[in-house]
Amino acid sequence: MHVLADANLRLNASPIDYVLLAFYFVLVLGIGALARRQVSSSLDFFLSGRSLPAWVTGLAFISANLGAVEVMGMSANGAEYGLPTVHYFWIGAIPAMLFLGIVMMPFYYGSKVRSVPEFMRRRFGKPAHLVNGVSFAVAQILIAGANLFLLASVVKLMLGWPLWVSIVAAAAIVLSYTALGGLSAAIYNEVLQFFVIVIALVPLTIVGLVKVGGWQGLVDKVTNSPGGTQQLHSWPGDNLTGFGNSFLSVLGIIFGLGFVLSFGYWTTNFVEVQRAMASKSMSAARRTPIIGAFPKMLIPFIVIIPGMIAAVSVSEYIKDKPALLAGGNGSTGVTFNNALLLLMRDLLPNGMLGVAICGLLASFMAGMAANLSAFNSVFTYDIWQTYIKKDRPDGYYLRLGRIATAAGTILAIGTAFIASNSGNILNYLQDLFSFFNAPLFATFILGMFWKRMTGTAGWIGLVLGTASAVTVWSLAQAGVLGLHGQGISFVAAGVAFVVDIVLSVVISLVTAPKPDSELTGLVYSLTPKVDRTHDATGENSGWYRKPTLLAGIVLVLTIGLNILF
């Protein structure tokens, strides 16, 4: 069956397509080599010397998330669930991105921490810091493996190589430019990759809509296909959550996805925060996620819509979609993860196919490079320097950062095979976010706004919050809870958040807190307003550089999109 699926998916690339790919890879490696010339210290390697403008970090912020989750995962979701997938953007991203820029970046940037775990150490102490550092490092290796698996899948389908050879080759490319130039190489390549992805997916979406008769043609075809009209409306999203009850679905989307998973990912995930921390000023750091929110609103139209088109126009899905929606396997051997590749195979001529393949590879490299650059920072600063080798010369940690990048790549090769067992890669990644991000957000947000929270509560809440999410997931897999689809991660995240909050409050009330003098700049009520604002003169002046105004514009547009769809 898998042999048949591989044959059906084989992309008939021509010499012009390979020339375009070769040019793209030379460009990517060239950016890495140029960025290396700017790296003279560990701060340059891990945080780009805090010197980048807001538009660069803003595009990198969103491009770092344009990996497996955004492109292949959301296209797979579009094919399987339809428009309810937009909740991952308009409910599950935008509000949290705005909150990060307006409320949390002043604490991150103002405290001059080098990572999110380092912020945890200052607020809660070493036990919470170590738990967060280790769990974050593990999560990044697992997520990098998912990006690497999909990147290798495209290489395999182009060249016909065995999967393991494709994985090693793909890993070598990403390792080369990330190890060369550190975060600057990753960020500048992410800006390039953002435009390549858009240039690749916009024509594919337009050609796909023309094929099915425009938007109305797509609506008619989806209405008469398995899944039906519930795939044409974002609310209540019963098919996405798998709850079978509209009220519970809306509650799960708003609380599980829109609050716990979303805020847990966007406000405490160092992969994203690292881009903002590389900005050259407080104002630029605050604007980084808000600038990224503008394209984030529109990305659903070029990743979800192609998935929906594939589900009603590609012959394999016309034949196998009923079986796939029922959780089984079809006779052709394809999965929903293949939606974008199948559409590219059917619609794009040579030359344009090469551009589209570049777009796919760019998305996976952006995601994996973001994971590796965050992993090497946390491993070097928060684990190795803090607990193993202290007070070494800066050059020692710079060399270690490059070694950690190589080690992380090797580990990601192993976790790529774990990801290969998932029929819908987004399910796999959302499960990981519920394990690692949901309890971290609970600890973080409570500690930021409640000065009484103690260090003991910080690390115990993290550990038991994660354990509760894993327990919910395990019970769902065993059929005990009766949860299905992505509703599993929504419930697991919600449980982890509640468990963490309750335990943190109880434990804090019976343990000793830090004195107020040690919490200035770490707790909202103890931080002077002047330390939570930025200079709005000079290069930071102008209405278009006001974070609050920009956030308001984004919020109004997002509410409008939710009403319209």
PDB file of C-alpha atoms in Angstrom, residues 98-302:
ATOM      1  CA  LEU A  98      -1.020  40.614  20.780  1.00  0.00           C
ATOM      2  CA  PHE A  99      -0.828  39.816  24.520  1.00  0.00           C
ATOM      3  CA  LEU A 100       2.841  38.895  24.119  1.00  0.00           C
ATOM      4  CA  GLY A 101       3.640  42.203  22.438  1.00  0.00           C
ATOM      5  CA  ILE A 102       1.622  44.460  24.735  1.00  0.00           C
ATOM      6  CA  VAL A 103       2.029  42.806  28.162  1.00  0.00           C
ATOM      7  CA  MET A 104       4.854  40.268  28.268  1.00  0.00           C
ATOM      8  CA  MET A 105       7.657  41.533  26.033  1.00  0.00           C
ATOM      9  CA  PRO A 106       8.438  44.429  28.400  1.00  0.00           C
ATOM     10  CA  PHE A 107       9.286  41.818  31.057  1.00  0.00           C
ATOM     11  CA  TYR A 108      11.326  39.606  28.728  1.00  0.00           C
ATOM     12  CA  TYR A 109      13.232  42.383  26.983  1.00  0.00           C
ATOM     13  CA  GLY A 110      13.474  44.715  29.971  1.00  0.00           C
ATOM     14  CA  SER A 111      14.986  42.061  32.231  1.00  0.00           C
ATOM     15  CA  LYS A 112      17.667  41.300  29.568  1.00  0.00           C
ATOM     16  CA  VAL A 113      17.246  37.561  30.057  1.00  0.00           C
ATOM     17  CA  ARG A 114      18.686  35.375  27.317  1.00  0.00           C
ATOM     18  CA  SER A 115      15.858  32.825  27.328  1.00  0.00           C
ATOM     19  CA  VAL A 116      12.439  32.041  28.777  1.00  0.00           C
ATOM     20  CA  PRO A 117      13.895  29.422  31.182  1.00  0.00           C
ATOM     21  CA  GLU A 118      16.301  32.088  32.478  1.00  0.00           C
ATOM     22  CA  PHE A 119      13.271  34.262  33.298  1.00  0.00           C
ATOM     23  CA  MET A 120      11.848  31.262  35.186  1.00  0.00           C
ATOM     24  CA  ARG A 121      15.085  30.955  37.179  1.00  0.00           C
ATOM     25  CA  ARG A 122      14.937  34.580  38.286  1.00  0.00           C
ATOM     26  CA  ARG A 123      11.263  34.327  39.227  1.00  0.00           C
ATOM     27  CA  PHE A 124      11.091  30.844  40.777  1.00  0.00           C
ATOM     28  CA  GLY A 125      14.624  29.568  41.347  1.00  0.00           C
ATOM     29  CA  LYS A 126      16.735  26.741  40.001  1.00  0.00           C
ATOM     30  CA  PRO A 127      14.371  23.729  40.373  1.00  0.00           C
ATOM     31  CA  ALA A 128      11.662  25.331  38.182  1.00  0.00           C
ATOM     32  CA  HIS A 129      14.394  26.571  35.844  1.00  0.00           C
ATOM     33  CA  LEU A 130      15.867  23.104  35.397  1.00  0.00           C
ATOM     34  CA  VAL A 131      12.461  21.477  34.841  1.00  0.00           C
ATOM     35  CA  ASN A 132      11.546  24.099  32.251  1.00  0.00           C
ATOM     36  CA  GLY A 133      14.939  23.968  30.534  1.00  0.00           C
ATOM     37  CA  VAL A 134      14.959  20.183  30.180  1.00  0.00           C
ATOM     38  CA  SER A 135      11.307  19.912  29.104  1.00  0.00           C
ATOM     39  CA  PHE A 136      11.756  22.702  26.560  1.00  0.00           C
ATOM     40  CA  ALA A 137      14.866  21.077  25.102  1.00  0.00           C
ATOM     41  CA  VAL A 138      13.060  17.732  24.757  1.00  0.00           C
ATOM     42  CA  ALA A 139      10.037  19.396  23.147  1.00  0.00           C
ATOM     43  CA  GLN A 140      12.197  21.209  20.564  1.00  0.00           C
ATOM     44  CA  ILE A 141      13.910  17.988  19.525  1.00  0.00           C
ATOM     45  CA  LEU A 142      10.549  16.248  19.091  1.00  0.00           C
ATOM     46  CA  ILE A 143       9.079  19.154  17.096  1.00  0.00           C
ATOM     47  CA  ALA A 144      12.254  19.520  15.009  1.00  0.00           C
ATOM     48  CA  GLY A 145      11.874  15.826  14.189  1.00  0.00           C
ATOM     49  CA  ALA A 146       8.357  16.461  12.860  1.00  0.00           C
ATOM     50  CA  ASN A 147       9.630  19.248  10.588  1.00  0.00           C
ATOM     51  CA  LEU A 148      12.537  17.075   9.494  1.00  0.00           C
ATOM     52  CA  PHE A 149      10.259  14.124   8.683  1.00  0.00           C
ATOM     53  CA  LEU A 150       8.090  16.234   6.382  1.00  0.00           C
ATOM     54  CA  LEU A 151      11.123  17.886   4.793  1.00  0.00           C
ATOM     55  CA  ALA A 152      12.607  14.452   4.130  1.00  0.00           C
ATOM     56  CA  SER A 153       9.279  13.212   2.745  1.00  0.00           C
ATOM     57  CA  VAL A 154       9.412  15.856   0.006  1.00  0.00           C
ATOM     58  CA  VAL A 155      13.048  14.980  -0.795  1.00  0.00           C
ATOM     59  CA  LYS A 156      12.093  11.304  -0.955  1.00  0.00           C
ATOM     60  CA  LEU A 157       9.216  11.927  -3.348  1.00  0.00           C
ATOM     61  CA  MET A 158      11.381  14.066  -5.616  1.00  0.00           C
ATOM     62  CA  LEU A 159      14.453  11.870  -5.772  1.00  0.00           C
ATOM     63  CA  GLY A 160      13.090   8.461  -4.820  1.00  0.00           C
ATOM     64  CA  TRP A 161      15.625   8.072  -2.006  1.00  0.00           C
ATOM     65  CA  PRO A 162      14.865   5.863   1.008  1.00  0.00           C
ATOM     66  CA  LEU A 163      13.320   7.852   3.867  1.00  0.00           C
ATOM     67  CA  TRP A 164      16.352   7.525   6.138  1.00  0.00           C
ATOM     68  CA  VAL A 165      18.689   8.869   3.448  1.00  0.00           C
ATOM     69  CA  SER A 166      16.294  11.769   2.799  1.00  0.00           C
ATOM     70  CA  ILE A 167      16.148  12.573   6.520  1.00  0.00           C
ATOM     71  CA  VAL A 168      19.935  12.660   6.877  1.00  0.00           C
ATOM     72  CA  ALA A 169      20.370  14.806   3.745  1.00  0.00           C
ATOM     73  CA  ALA A 170      17.673  17.262   4.803  1.00  0.00           C
ATOM     74  CA  ALA A 171      19.155  17.516   8.308  1.00  0.00           C
ATOM     75  CA  ALA A 172      22.600  18.287   6.891  1.00  0.00           C
ATOM     76  CA  ILE A 173      21.296  21.293   4.949  1.00  0.00           C
ATOM     77  CA  VAL A 174      19.585  22.867   7.959  1.00  0.00           C
ATOM     78  CA  LEU A 175      22.538  22.104  10.235  1.00  0.00           C
ATOM     79  CA  SER A 176      24.954  23.793   7.840  1.00  0.00           C
ATOM     80  CA  TYR A 177      23.466  27.277   7.879  1.00  0.00           C
ATOM     81  CA  THR A 178      22.244  27.194  11.508  1.00  0.00           C
ATOM     82  CA  ALA A 179      25.647  26.152  12.853  1.00  0.00           C
ATOM     83  CA  LEU A 180      27.418  28.689  10.641  1.00  0.00           C
ATOM     84  CA  GLY A 181      25.573  31.872  11.503  1.00  0.00           C
ATOM     85  CA  GLY A 182      23.479  31.056  14.580  1.00  0.00           C
ATOM     86  CA  LEU A 183      20.267  32.992  15.161  1.00  0.00           C
ATOM     87  CA  SER A 184      21.072  35.686  12.576  1.00  0.00           C
ATOM     88  CA  ALA A 185      21.412  33.050   9.843  1.00  0.00           C
ATOM     89  CA  ALA A 186      18.151  31.457  10.971  1.00  0.00           C
ATOM     90  CA  ILE A 187      16.294  34.786  11.101  1.00  0.00           C
ATOM     91  CA  TYR A 188      17.477  36.148   7.747  1.00  0.00           C
ATOM     92  CA  ASN A 189      16.719  32.800   6.125  1.00  0.00           C
ATOM     93  CA  GLU A 190      13.294  32.856   7.783  1.00  0.00           C
ATOM     94  CA  VAL A 191      12.566  36.235   6.173  1.00  0.00           C
ATOM     95  CA  LEU A 192      13.611  34.814   2.789  1.00  0.00           C
ATOM     96  CA  GLN A 193      11.608  31.658   3.407  1.00  0.00           C
ATOM     97  CA  PHE A 194       8.494  33.662   4.284  1.00  0.00           C
ATOM     98  CA  PHE A 195       8.431  35.239   0.815  1.00  0.00           C
ATOM     99  CA  VAL A 196       9.278  31.948  -0.907  1.00  0.00           C
ATOM    100  CA  ILE A 197       6.404  30.203   0.878  1.00  0.00           C
ATOM    101  CA  VAL A 198       3.922  32.930  -0.074  1.00  0.00           C
ATOM    102  CA  ILE A 199       5.108  32.981  -3.708  1.00  0.00           C
ATOM    103  CA  ALA A 200       4.678  29.191  -3.821  1.00  0.00           C
ATOM    104  CA  LEU A 201       1.274  28.853  -2.157  1.00  0.00           C
ATOM    105  CA  VAL A 202      -0.662  31.823  -3.556  1.00  0.00           C
ATOM    106  CA  PRO A 203      -0.576  30.550  -7.191  1.00  0.00           C
ATOM    107  CA  LEU A 204      -1.412  27.014  -6.030  1.00  0.00           C
ATOM    108  CA  THR A 205      -4.478  28.324  -4.211  1.00  0.00           C
ATOM    109  CA  ILE A 206      -5.633  30.414  -7.186  1.00  0.00           C
ATOM    110  CA  VAL A 207      -5.172  27.582  -9.704  1.00  0.00           C
ATOM    111  CA  GLY A 208      -6.952  25.197  -7.343  1.00  0.00           C
ATOM    112  CA  LEU A 209      -9.944  27.497  -6.976  1.00  0.00           C
ATOM    113  CA  VAL A 210     -10.156  27.896 -10.756  1.00  0.00           C
ATOM    114  CA  LYS A 211     -10.168  24.113 -11.117  1.00  0.00           C
ATOM    115  CA  VAL A 212     -13.145  23.627  -8.764  1.00  0.00           C
ATOM    116  CA  GLY A 213     -15.167  26.558 -10.156  1.00  0.00           C
ATOM    117  CA  GLY A 214     -14.192  29.325  -7.772  1.00  0.00           C
ATOM    118  CA  TRP A 215     -15.318  29.747  -4.187  1.00  0.00           C
ATOM    119  CA  GLN A 216     -18.922  28.767  -4.925  1.00  0.00           C
ATOM    120  CA  GLY A 217     -17.730  25.703  -6.785  1.00  0.00           C
ATOM    121  CA  LEU A 218     -15.666  24.693  -3.761  1.00  0.00           C
ATOM    122  CA  VAL A 219     -18.667  25.235  -1.478  1.00  0.00           C
ATOM    123  CA  ASP A 220     -20.848  23.042  -3.689  1.00  0.00           C
ATOM    124  CA  LYS A 221     -18.286  20.250  -3.887  1.00  0.00           C
ATOM    125  CA  VAL A 222     -17.608  20.261  -0.127  1.00  0.00           C
ATOM    126  CA  THR A 223     -21.354  20.263   0.599  1.00  0.00           C
ATOM    127  CA  ASN A 224     -21.789  17.095  -1.487  1.00  0.00           C
ATOM    128  CA  SER A 225     -18.690  15.297  -0.207  1.00  0.00           C
ATOM    129  CA  PRO A 226     -18.042  13.317   3.020  1.00  0.00           C
ATOM    130  CA  GLY A 227     -17.847  15.795   5.904  1.00  0.00           C
ATOM    131  CA  GLY A 228     -20.505  18.039   4.373  1.00  0.00           C
ATOM    132  CA  THR A 229     -21.511  21.536   5.386  1.00  0.00           C
ATOM    133  CA  GLN A 230     -19.858  21.446   8.810  1.00  0.00           C
ATOM    134  CA  GLN A 231     -16.579  21.870   6.918  1.00  0.00           C
ATOM    135  CA  LEU A 232     -17.792  25.220   5.528  1.00  0.00           C
ATOM    136  CA  HIS A 233     -18.345  27.094   8.806  1.00  0.00           C
ATOM    137  CA  SER A 234     -15.715  27.814  11.437  1.00  0.00           C
ATOM    138  CA  TRP A 235     -18.195  27.686  14.320  1.00  0.00           C
ATOM    139  CA  PRO A 236     -19.069  25.570  16.284  1.00  0.00           C
ATOM    140  CA  GLY A 237     -16.317  23.240  14.988  1.00  0.00           C
ATOM    141  CA  ASP A 238     -17.799  19.948  16.221  1.00  0.00           C
ATOM    142  CA  ASN A 239     -15.853  17.944  13.640  1.00  0.00           C
ATOM    143  CA  LEU A 240     -12.565  19.521  14.763  1.00  0.00           C
ATOM    144  CA  THR A 241     -12.991  18.896  18.485  1.00  0.00           C
ATOM    145  CA  GLY A 242     -14.723  15.535  18.160  1.00  0.00           C
ATOM    146  CA  PHE A 243     -16.917  16.374  21.187  1.00  0.00           C
ATOM    147  CA  GLY A 244     -20.261  15.846  19.439  1.00  0.00           C
ATOM    148  CA  ASN A 245     -21.785  18.781  21.339  1.00  0.00           C
ATOM    149  CA  SER A 246     -21.749  22.337  19.987  1.00  0.00           C
ATOM    150  CA  PHE A 247     -21.540  24.023  23.386  1.00  0.00           C
ATOM    151  CA  LEU A 248     -18.630  21.830  24.468  1.00  0.00           C
ATOM    152  CA  SER A 249     -16.925  22.373  21.119  1.00  0.00           C
ATOM    153  CA  VAL A 250     -17.100  26.159  21.446  1.00  0.00           C
ATOM    154  CA  LEU A 251     -15.914  25.929  25.060  1.00  0.00           C
ATOM    155  CA  GLY A 252     -13.051  23.640  24.062  1.00  0.00           C
ATOM    156  CA  ILE A 253     -11.980  25.916  21.212  1.00  0.00           C
ATOM    157  CA  ILE A 254     -12.107  29.100  23.312  1.00  0.00           C
ATOM    158  CA  PHE A 255     -10.607  27.741  26.544  1.00  0.00           C
ATOM    159  CA  GLY A 256      -8.514  24.754  25.413  1.00  0.00           C
ATOM    160  CA  LEU A 257      -7.190  26.164  22.144  1.00  0.00           C
ATOM    161  CA  GLY A 258      -7.759  29.921  22.350  1.00  0.00           C
ATOM    162  CA  PHE A 259      -6.532  30.348  25.915  1.00  0.00           C
ATOM    163  CA  VAL A 260      -4.410  27.490  27.248  1.00  0.00           C
ATOM    164  CA  LEU A 261      -2.748  26.060  24.125  1.00  0.00           C
ATOM    165  CA  SER A 262      -2.493  29.393  22.325  1.00  0.00           C
ATOM    166  CA  PHE A 263      -1.180  31.535  25.170  1.00  0.00           C
ATOM    167  CA  GLY A 264       1.016  28.662  26.313  1.00  0.00           C
ATOM    168  CA  TYR A 265       2.646  28.478  22.900  1.00  0.00           C
ATOM    169  CA  TRP A 266       2.912  32.090  21.792  1.00  0.00           C
ATOM    170  CA  THR A 267       3.780  33.767  25.103  1.00  0.00           C
ATOM    171  CA  THR A 268       6.168  31.267  26.713  1.00  0.00           C
ATOM    172  CA  ASN A 269       7.652  29.351  23.769  1.00  0.00           C
ATOM    173  CA  PHE A 270      11.234  30.502  23.421  1.00  0.00           C
ATOM    174  CA  VAL A 271      11.230  29.590  19.705  1.00  0.00           C
ATOM    175  CA  GLU A 272       8.973  32.592  19.103  1.00  0.00           C
ATOM    176  CA  VAL A 273      10.109  34.850  21.968  1.00  0.00           C
ATOM    177  CA  GLN A 274      13.731  34.485  20.859  1.00  0.00           C
ATOM    178  CA  ARG A 275      12.960  36.347  17.625  1.00  0.00           C
ATOM    179  CA  ALA A 276      11.510  39.310  19.518  1.00  0.00           C
ATOM    180  CA  MET A 277      14.421  39.296  21.971  1.00  0.00           C
ATOM    181  CA  ALA A 278      16.802  39.737  19.015  1.00  0.00           C
ATOM    182  CA  SER A 279      15.235  43.170  18.307  1.00  0.00           C
ATOM    183  CA  LYS A 280      17.317  46.308  18.714  1.00  0.00           C
ATOM    184  CA  SER A 281      14.963  48.115  21.125  1.00  0.00           C
ATOM    185  CA  MET A 282      12.046  47.608  23.510  1.00  0.00           C
ATOM    186  CA  SER A 283       9.705  49.197  20.968  1.00  0.00           C
ATOM    187  CA  ALA A 284      10.860  46.835  18.213  1.00  0.00           C
ATOM    188  CA  ALA A 285      10.548  43.841  20.543  1.00  0.00           C
ATOM    189  CA  ARG A 286       6.946  44.755  21.409  1.00  0.00           C
ATOM    190  CA  ARG A 287       6.049  45.308  17.755  1.00  0.00           C
ATOM    191  CA  THR A 288       7.611  42.041  16.585  1.00  0.00           C
ATOM    192  CA  PRO A 289       4.672  39.683  17.357  1.00  0.00           C
ATOM    193  CA  ILE A 290       2.140  42.367  16.361  1.00  0.00           C
ATOM    194  CA  ILE A 291       3.777  42.842  12.947  1.00  0.00           C
ATOM    195  CA  GLY A 292       3.726  39.063  12.580  1.00  0.00           C
ATOM    196  CA  ALA A 293      -0.005  39.037  13.359  1.00  0.00           C
ATOM    197  CA  PHE A 294      -0.890  40.858  10.124  1.00  0.00           C
ATOM    198  CA  PRO A 295       0.256  38.066   7.755  1.00  0.00           C
ATOM    199  CA  LYS A 296      -0.864  35.477  10.310  1.00  0.00           C
ATOM    200  CA  MET A 297      -4.485  36.539   9.708  1.00  0.00           C
ATOM    201  CA  LEU A 298      -4.202  35.790   5.985  1.00  0.00           C
ATOM    202  CA  ILE A 299      -2.157  32.577   6.011  1.00  0.00           C
ATOM    203  CA  PRO A 300      -5.293  30.359   6.424  1.00  0.00           C
ATOM    204  CA  PHE A 301      -6.310  31.297   2.882  1.00  0.00           C
ATOM    205  CA  ILE A 302      -3.149  29.774   1.384  1.00  0.00           C
TER     206      ILE A 302
END
